[in-house]
mmCIF file of C-alpha atoms in Angstrom:
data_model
loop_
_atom_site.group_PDB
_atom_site.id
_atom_site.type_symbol
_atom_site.label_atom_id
_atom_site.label_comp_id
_atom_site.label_asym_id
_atom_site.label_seq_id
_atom_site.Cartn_x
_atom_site.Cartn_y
_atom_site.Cartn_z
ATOM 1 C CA UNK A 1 0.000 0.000 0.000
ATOM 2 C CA UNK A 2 1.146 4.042 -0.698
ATOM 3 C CA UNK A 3 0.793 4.603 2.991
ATOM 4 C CA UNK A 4 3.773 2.125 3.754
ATOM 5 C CA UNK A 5 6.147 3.578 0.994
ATOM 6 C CA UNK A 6 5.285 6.724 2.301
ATOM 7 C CA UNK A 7 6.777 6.281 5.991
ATOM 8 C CA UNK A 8 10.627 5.939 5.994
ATOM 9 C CA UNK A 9 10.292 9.637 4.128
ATOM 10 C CA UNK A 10 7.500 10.674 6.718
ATOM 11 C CA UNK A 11 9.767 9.530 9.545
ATOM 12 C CA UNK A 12 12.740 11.234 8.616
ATOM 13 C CA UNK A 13 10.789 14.513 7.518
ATOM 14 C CA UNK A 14 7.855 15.136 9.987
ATOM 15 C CA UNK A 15 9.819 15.782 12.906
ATOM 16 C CA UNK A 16 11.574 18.590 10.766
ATOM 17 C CA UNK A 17 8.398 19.830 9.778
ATOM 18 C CA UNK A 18 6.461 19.636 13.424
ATOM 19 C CA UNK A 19 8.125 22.315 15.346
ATOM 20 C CA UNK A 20 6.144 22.026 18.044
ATOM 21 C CA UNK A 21 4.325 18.994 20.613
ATOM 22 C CA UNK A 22 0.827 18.636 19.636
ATOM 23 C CA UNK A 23 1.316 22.366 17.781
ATOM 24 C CA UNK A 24 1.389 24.221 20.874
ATOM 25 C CA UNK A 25 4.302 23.654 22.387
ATOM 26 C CA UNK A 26 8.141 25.301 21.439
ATOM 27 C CA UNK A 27 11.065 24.050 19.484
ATOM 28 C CA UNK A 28 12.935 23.469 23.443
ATOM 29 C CA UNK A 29 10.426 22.086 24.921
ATOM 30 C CA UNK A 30 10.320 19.060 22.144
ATOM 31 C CA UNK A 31 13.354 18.908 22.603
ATOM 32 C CA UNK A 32 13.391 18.144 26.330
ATOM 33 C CA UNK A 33 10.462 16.021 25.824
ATOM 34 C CA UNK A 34 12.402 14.229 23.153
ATOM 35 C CA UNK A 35 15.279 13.913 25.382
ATOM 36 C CA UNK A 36 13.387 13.016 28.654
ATOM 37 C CA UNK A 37 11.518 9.999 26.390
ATOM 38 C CA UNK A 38 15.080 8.659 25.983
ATOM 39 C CA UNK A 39 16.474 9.042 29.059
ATOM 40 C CA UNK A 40 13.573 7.262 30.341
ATOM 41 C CA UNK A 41 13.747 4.356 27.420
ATOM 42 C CA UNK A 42 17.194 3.626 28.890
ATOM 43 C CA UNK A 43 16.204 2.544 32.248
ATOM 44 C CA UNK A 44 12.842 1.199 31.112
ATOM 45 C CA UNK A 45 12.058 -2.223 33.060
ATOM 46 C CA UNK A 46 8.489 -3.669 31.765
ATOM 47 C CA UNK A 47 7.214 -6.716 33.538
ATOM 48 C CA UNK A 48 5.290 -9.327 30.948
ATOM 49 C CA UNK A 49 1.445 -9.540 32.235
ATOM 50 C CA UNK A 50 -1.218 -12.134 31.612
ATOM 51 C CA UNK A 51 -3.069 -12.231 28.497
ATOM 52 C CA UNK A 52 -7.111 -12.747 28.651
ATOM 53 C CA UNK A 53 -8.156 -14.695 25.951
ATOM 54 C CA UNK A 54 -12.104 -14.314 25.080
ATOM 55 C CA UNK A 55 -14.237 -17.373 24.435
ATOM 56 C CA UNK A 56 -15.049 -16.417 21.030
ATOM 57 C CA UNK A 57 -12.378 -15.619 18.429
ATOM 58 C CA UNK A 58 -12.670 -14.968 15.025
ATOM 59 C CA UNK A 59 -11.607 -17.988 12.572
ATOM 60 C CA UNK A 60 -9.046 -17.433 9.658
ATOM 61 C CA UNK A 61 -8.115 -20.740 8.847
ATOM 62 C CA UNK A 62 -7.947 -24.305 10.146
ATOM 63 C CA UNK A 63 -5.586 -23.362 12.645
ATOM 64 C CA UNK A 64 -5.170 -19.747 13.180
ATOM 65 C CA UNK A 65 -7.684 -17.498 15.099
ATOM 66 C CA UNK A 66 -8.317 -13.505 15.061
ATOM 67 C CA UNK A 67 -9.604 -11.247 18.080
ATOM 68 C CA UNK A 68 -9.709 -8.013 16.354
ATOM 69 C CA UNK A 69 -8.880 -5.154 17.558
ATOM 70 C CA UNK A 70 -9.150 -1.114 17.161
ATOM 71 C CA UNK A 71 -8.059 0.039 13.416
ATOM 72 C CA UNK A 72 -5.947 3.261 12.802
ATOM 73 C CA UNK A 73 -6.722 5.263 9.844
ATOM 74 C CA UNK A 74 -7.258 2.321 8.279
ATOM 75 C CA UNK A 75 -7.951 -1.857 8.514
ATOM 76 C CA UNK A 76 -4.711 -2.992 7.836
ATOM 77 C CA UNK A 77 -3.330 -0.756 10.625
ATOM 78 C CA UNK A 78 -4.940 -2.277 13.823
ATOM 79 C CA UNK A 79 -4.610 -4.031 17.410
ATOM 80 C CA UNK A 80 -5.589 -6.929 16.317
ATOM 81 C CA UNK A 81 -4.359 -10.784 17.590
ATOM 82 C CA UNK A 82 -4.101 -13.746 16.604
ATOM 83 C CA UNK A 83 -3.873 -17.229 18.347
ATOM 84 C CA UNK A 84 -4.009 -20.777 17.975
ATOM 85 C CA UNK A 85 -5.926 -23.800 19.900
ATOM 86 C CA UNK A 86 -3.676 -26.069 21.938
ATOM 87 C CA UNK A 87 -4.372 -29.602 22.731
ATOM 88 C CA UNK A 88 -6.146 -28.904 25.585
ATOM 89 C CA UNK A 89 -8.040 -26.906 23.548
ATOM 90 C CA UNK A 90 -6.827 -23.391 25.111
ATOM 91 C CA UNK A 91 -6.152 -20.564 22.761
ATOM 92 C CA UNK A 92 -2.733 -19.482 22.915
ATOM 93 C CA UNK A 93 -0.962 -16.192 21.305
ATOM 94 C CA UNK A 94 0.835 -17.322 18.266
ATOM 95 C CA UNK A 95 4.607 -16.529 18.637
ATOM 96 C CA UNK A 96 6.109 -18.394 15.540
ATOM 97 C CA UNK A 97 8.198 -17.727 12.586
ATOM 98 C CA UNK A 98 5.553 -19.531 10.610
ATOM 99 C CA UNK A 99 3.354 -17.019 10.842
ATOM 100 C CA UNK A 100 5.409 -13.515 10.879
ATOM 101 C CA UNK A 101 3.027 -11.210 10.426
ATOM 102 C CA UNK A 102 0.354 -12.331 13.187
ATOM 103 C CA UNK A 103 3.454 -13.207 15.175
ATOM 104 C CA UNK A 104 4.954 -9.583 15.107
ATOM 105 C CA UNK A 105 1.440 -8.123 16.128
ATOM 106 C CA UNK A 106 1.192 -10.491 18.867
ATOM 107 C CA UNK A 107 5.146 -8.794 19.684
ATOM 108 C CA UNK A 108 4.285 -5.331 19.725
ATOM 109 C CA UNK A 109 0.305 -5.250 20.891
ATOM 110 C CA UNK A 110 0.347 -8.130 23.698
ATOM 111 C CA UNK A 111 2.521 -8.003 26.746
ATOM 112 C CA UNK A 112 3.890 -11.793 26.381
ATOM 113 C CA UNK A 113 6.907 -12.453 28.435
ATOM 114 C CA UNK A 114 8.822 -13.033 24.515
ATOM 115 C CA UNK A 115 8.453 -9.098 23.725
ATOM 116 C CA UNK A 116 10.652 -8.710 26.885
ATOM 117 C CA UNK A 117 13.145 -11.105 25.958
ATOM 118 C CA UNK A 118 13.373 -9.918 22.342
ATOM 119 C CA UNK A 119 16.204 -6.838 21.673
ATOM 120 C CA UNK A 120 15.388 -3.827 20.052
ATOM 121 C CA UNK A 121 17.322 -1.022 18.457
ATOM 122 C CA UNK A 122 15.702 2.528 18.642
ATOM 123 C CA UNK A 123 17.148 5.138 16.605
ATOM 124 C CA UNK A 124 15.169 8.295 17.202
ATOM 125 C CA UNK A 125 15.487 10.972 14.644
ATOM 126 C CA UNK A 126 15.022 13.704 16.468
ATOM 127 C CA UNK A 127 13.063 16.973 14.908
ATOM 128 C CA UNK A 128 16.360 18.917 15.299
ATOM 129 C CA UNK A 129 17.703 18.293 11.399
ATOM 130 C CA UNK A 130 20.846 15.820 11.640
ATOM 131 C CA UNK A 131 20.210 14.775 15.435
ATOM 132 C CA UNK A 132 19.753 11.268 16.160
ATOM 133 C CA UNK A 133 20.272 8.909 19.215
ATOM 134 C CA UNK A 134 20.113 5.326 19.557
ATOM 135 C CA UNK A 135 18.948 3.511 22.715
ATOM 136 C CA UNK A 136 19.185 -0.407 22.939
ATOM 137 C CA UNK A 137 16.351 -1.935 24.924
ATOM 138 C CA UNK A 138 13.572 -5.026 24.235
ATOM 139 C CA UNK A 139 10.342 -4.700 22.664
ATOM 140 C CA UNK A 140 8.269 -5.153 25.693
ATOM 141 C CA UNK A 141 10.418 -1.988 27.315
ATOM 142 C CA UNK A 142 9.953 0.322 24.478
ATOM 143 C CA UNK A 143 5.892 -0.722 23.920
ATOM 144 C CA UNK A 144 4.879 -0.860 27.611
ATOM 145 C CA UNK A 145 7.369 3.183 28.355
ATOM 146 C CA UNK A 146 4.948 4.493 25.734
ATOM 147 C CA UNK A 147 2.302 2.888 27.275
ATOM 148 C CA UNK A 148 2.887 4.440 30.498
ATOM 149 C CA UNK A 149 3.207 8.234 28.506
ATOM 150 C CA UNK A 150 -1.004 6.910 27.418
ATOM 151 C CA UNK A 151 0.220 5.883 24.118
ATOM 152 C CA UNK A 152 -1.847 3.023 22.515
ATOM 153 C CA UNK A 153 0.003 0.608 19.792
ATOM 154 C CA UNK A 154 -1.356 0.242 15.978
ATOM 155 C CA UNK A 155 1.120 -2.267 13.804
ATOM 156 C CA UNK A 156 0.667 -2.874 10.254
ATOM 157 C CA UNK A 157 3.181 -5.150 7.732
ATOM 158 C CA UNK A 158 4.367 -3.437 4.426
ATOM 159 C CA UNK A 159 6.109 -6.465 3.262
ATOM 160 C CA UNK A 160 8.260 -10.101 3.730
ATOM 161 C CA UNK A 161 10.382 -10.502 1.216
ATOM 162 C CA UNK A 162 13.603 -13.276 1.473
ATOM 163 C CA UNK A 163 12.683 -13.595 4.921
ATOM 164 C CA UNK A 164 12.929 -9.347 6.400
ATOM 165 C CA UNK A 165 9.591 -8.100 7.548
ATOM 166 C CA UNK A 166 9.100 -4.114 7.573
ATOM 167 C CA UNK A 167 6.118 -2.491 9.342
ATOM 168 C CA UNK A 168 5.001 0.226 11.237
ATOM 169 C CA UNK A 169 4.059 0.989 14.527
ATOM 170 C CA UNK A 170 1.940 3.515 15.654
ATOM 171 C CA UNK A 171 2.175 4.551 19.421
ATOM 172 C CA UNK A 172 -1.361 7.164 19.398
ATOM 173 C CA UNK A 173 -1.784 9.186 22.354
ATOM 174 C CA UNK A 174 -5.366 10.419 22.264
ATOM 175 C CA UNK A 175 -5.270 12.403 24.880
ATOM 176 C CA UNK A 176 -2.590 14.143 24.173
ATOM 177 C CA UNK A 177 -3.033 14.421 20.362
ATOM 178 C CA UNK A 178 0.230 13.266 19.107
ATOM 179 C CA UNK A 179 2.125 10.048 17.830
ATOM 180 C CA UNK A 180 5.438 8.006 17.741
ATOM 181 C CA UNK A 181 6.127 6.965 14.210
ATOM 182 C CA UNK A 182 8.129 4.103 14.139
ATOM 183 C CA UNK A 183 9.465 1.967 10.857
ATOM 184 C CA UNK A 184 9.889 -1.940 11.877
ATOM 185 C CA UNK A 185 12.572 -4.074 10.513
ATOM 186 C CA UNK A 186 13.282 -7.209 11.623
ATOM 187 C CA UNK A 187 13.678 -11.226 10.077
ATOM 188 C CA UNK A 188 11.165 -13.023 12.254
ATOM 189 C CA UNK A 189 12.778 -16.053 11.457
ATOM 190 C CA UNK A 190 16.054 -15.026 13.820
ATOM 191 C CA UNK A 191 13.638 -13.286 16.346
ATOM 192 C CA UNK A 192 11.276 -16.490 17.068
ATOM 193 C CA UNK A 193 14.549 -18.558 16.749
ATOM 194 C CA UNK A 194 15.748 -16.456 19.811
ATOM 195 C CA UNK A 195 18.429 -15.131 18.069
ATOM 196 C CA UNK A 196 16.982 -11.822 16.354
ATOM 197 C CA UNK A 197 16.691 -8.347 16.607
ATOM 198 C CA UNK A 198 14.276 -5.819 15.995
ATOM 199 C CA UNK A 199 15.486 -2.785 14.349
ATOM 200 C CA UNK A 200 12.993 0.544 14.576
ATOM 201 C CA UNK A 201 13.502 4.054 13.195
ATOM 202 C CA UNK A 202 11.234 6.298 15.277
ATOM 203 C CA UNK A 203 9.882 10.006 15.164
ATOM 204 C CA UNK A 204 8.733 11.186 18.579
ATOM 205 C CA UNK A 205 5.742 13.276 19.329
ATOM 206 C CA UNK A 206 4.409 14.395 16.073
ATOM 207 C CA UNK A 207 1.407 16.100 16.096
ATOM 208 C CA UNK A 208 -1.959 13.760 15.118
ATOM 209 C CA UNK A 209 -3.024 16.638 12.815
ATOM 210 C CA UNK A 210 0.681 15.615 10.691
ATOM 211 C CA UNK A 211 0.609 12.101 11.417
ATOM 212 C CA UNK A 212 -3.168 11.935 9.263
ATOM 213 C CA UNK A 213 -1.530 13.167 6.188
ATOM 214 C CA UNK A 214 -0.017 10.218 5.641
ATOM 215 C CA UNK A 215 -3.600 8.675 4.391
ATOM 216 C CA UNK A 216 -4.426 11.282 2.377
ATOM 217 C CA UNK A 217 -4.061 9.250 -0.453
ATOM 218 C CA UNK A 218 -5.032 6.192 1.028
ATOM 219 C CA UNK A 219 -8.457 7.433 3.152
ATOM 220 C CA UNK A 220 -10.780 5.447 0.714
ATOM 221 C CA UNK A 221 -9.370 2.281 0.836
ATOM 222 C CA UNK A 222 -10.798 -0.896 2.204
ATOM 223 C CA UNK A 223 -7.486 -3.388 2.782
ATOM 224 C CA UNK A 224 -9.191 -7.296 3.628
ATOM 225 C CA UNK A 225 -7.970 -7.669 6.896
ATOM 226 C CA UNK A 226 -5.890 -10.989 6.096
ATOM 227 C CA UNK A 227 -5.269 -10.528 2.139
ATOM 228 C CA UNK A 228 -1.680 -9.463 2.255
ATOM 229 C CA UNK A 229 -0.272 -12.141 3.582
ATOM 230 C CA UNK A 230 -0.808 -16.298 2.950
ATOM 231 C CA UNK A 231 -1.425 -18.107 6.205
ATOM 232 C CA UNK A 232 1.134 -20.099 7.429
ATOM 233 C CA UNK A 233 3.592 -19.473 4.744
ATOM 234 C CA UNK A 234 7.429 -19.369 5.734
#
């Protein structure tokens, strides 16, 4: 989709262009928030929680089951999870390399004990042209520090091709009116092998108001929720 090809330039450009937090606040004051997020990020400790599974999912195939969740913007940028039935016939999130793309929503959206076990390098490009700063932490860490700021996490897959996945994550704070962009790169093959990384470009605190530009193009357009992808293919 455009939207997807649209986001390593929107990441690298909209915190240029937003020169102030939620368009009210100044250049400095980004800035420290900026700064503060990172400082924070470092020392980040999340704890993996519980995960409620609901009687009734949503089939997708023989095997693989849906509870769907809140959409950004648009379907193919949601909260939705995915699961699968175990022999004793409890659903379970799916956490495999067989399926990537459930398997990296399951990552970023649920707070299984994996997402704290799995490394992640942050590069933030800050809105300051040239600035940049990387902080090495997990994926539960960075998803559950922006959870604490009220930030709620949207993930959607551009593509897998020879085995990399790229995404993005959207970290929407509603109450606040701004977002953290962030462009996902990873091979979930290494990651669900225990031996992978997750690499993430982000943009801190844009404004909403930019963020929605990014759909301009795209506003009218109904994705199938599981079209993009073949089920269960390595």
């Amino acid at each position: 989709m455009m939207i997807f090809r649209k986001i390593s330039f929107f990441i690298a450009m909209a915190a240029v262009a937003a020169s102030s937090l939620a368009g009210q606040e100044t250049v400095s004051h980004r800035s420290a928030a900026e700064d503060n997020f990172i400082a924070g990020l470092r020392i980040a400790h999340g704890e993996a929680g519980a995960v409620a599974v609901p009687d009734t999912l949503e089939r997708i195939d023989d095997t693989l089951f849906r509870l769907p969740g809140a959409h950004y913007n648009l379907r193919s940028i949601n909260a939705s999870t995915y699961y699968m039935i175990g022999a004793d016939s409890v659903a379970e999130p799916v956490l495999s390399a067989e399926y990537p793309a459930e398997s990296m929503a399951n990552l970023f959206i649920l707070p299984v004990a994996q997402a704290f076990h799995t490394p992640m390098t942050v590069t933030v490009l800050k809105h300051e042209p040239g600035e940049k700063e990387t902080v090495e932490t997990t994926v539960g860490d960075f998803v559950e520090h922006c959870r604490q700021e009220g930030c709620a996490p949207f993930w959607g897959v551009e593509k897998i091709s020879d085995g990399e996945l790229q995404g993005a994550l959207f970290l929407y704070n509603a109450a606040e009116g701004y977002d953290h962009v962030v462009k996902i790169t990873c091979r979930p093959a290494d990651v669900f092998g225990g031996e992978g990384a997750v690499t993430a470009r982000a943009s801190l605190y844009v404004p909403t108001k930019n963020v929605k530009t990014l759909f301009n193009d795209d506003n009218q357009v109904e994705c199938p929720d599981h079209e993009k992808y073949e089920v269960g293919k390595k």
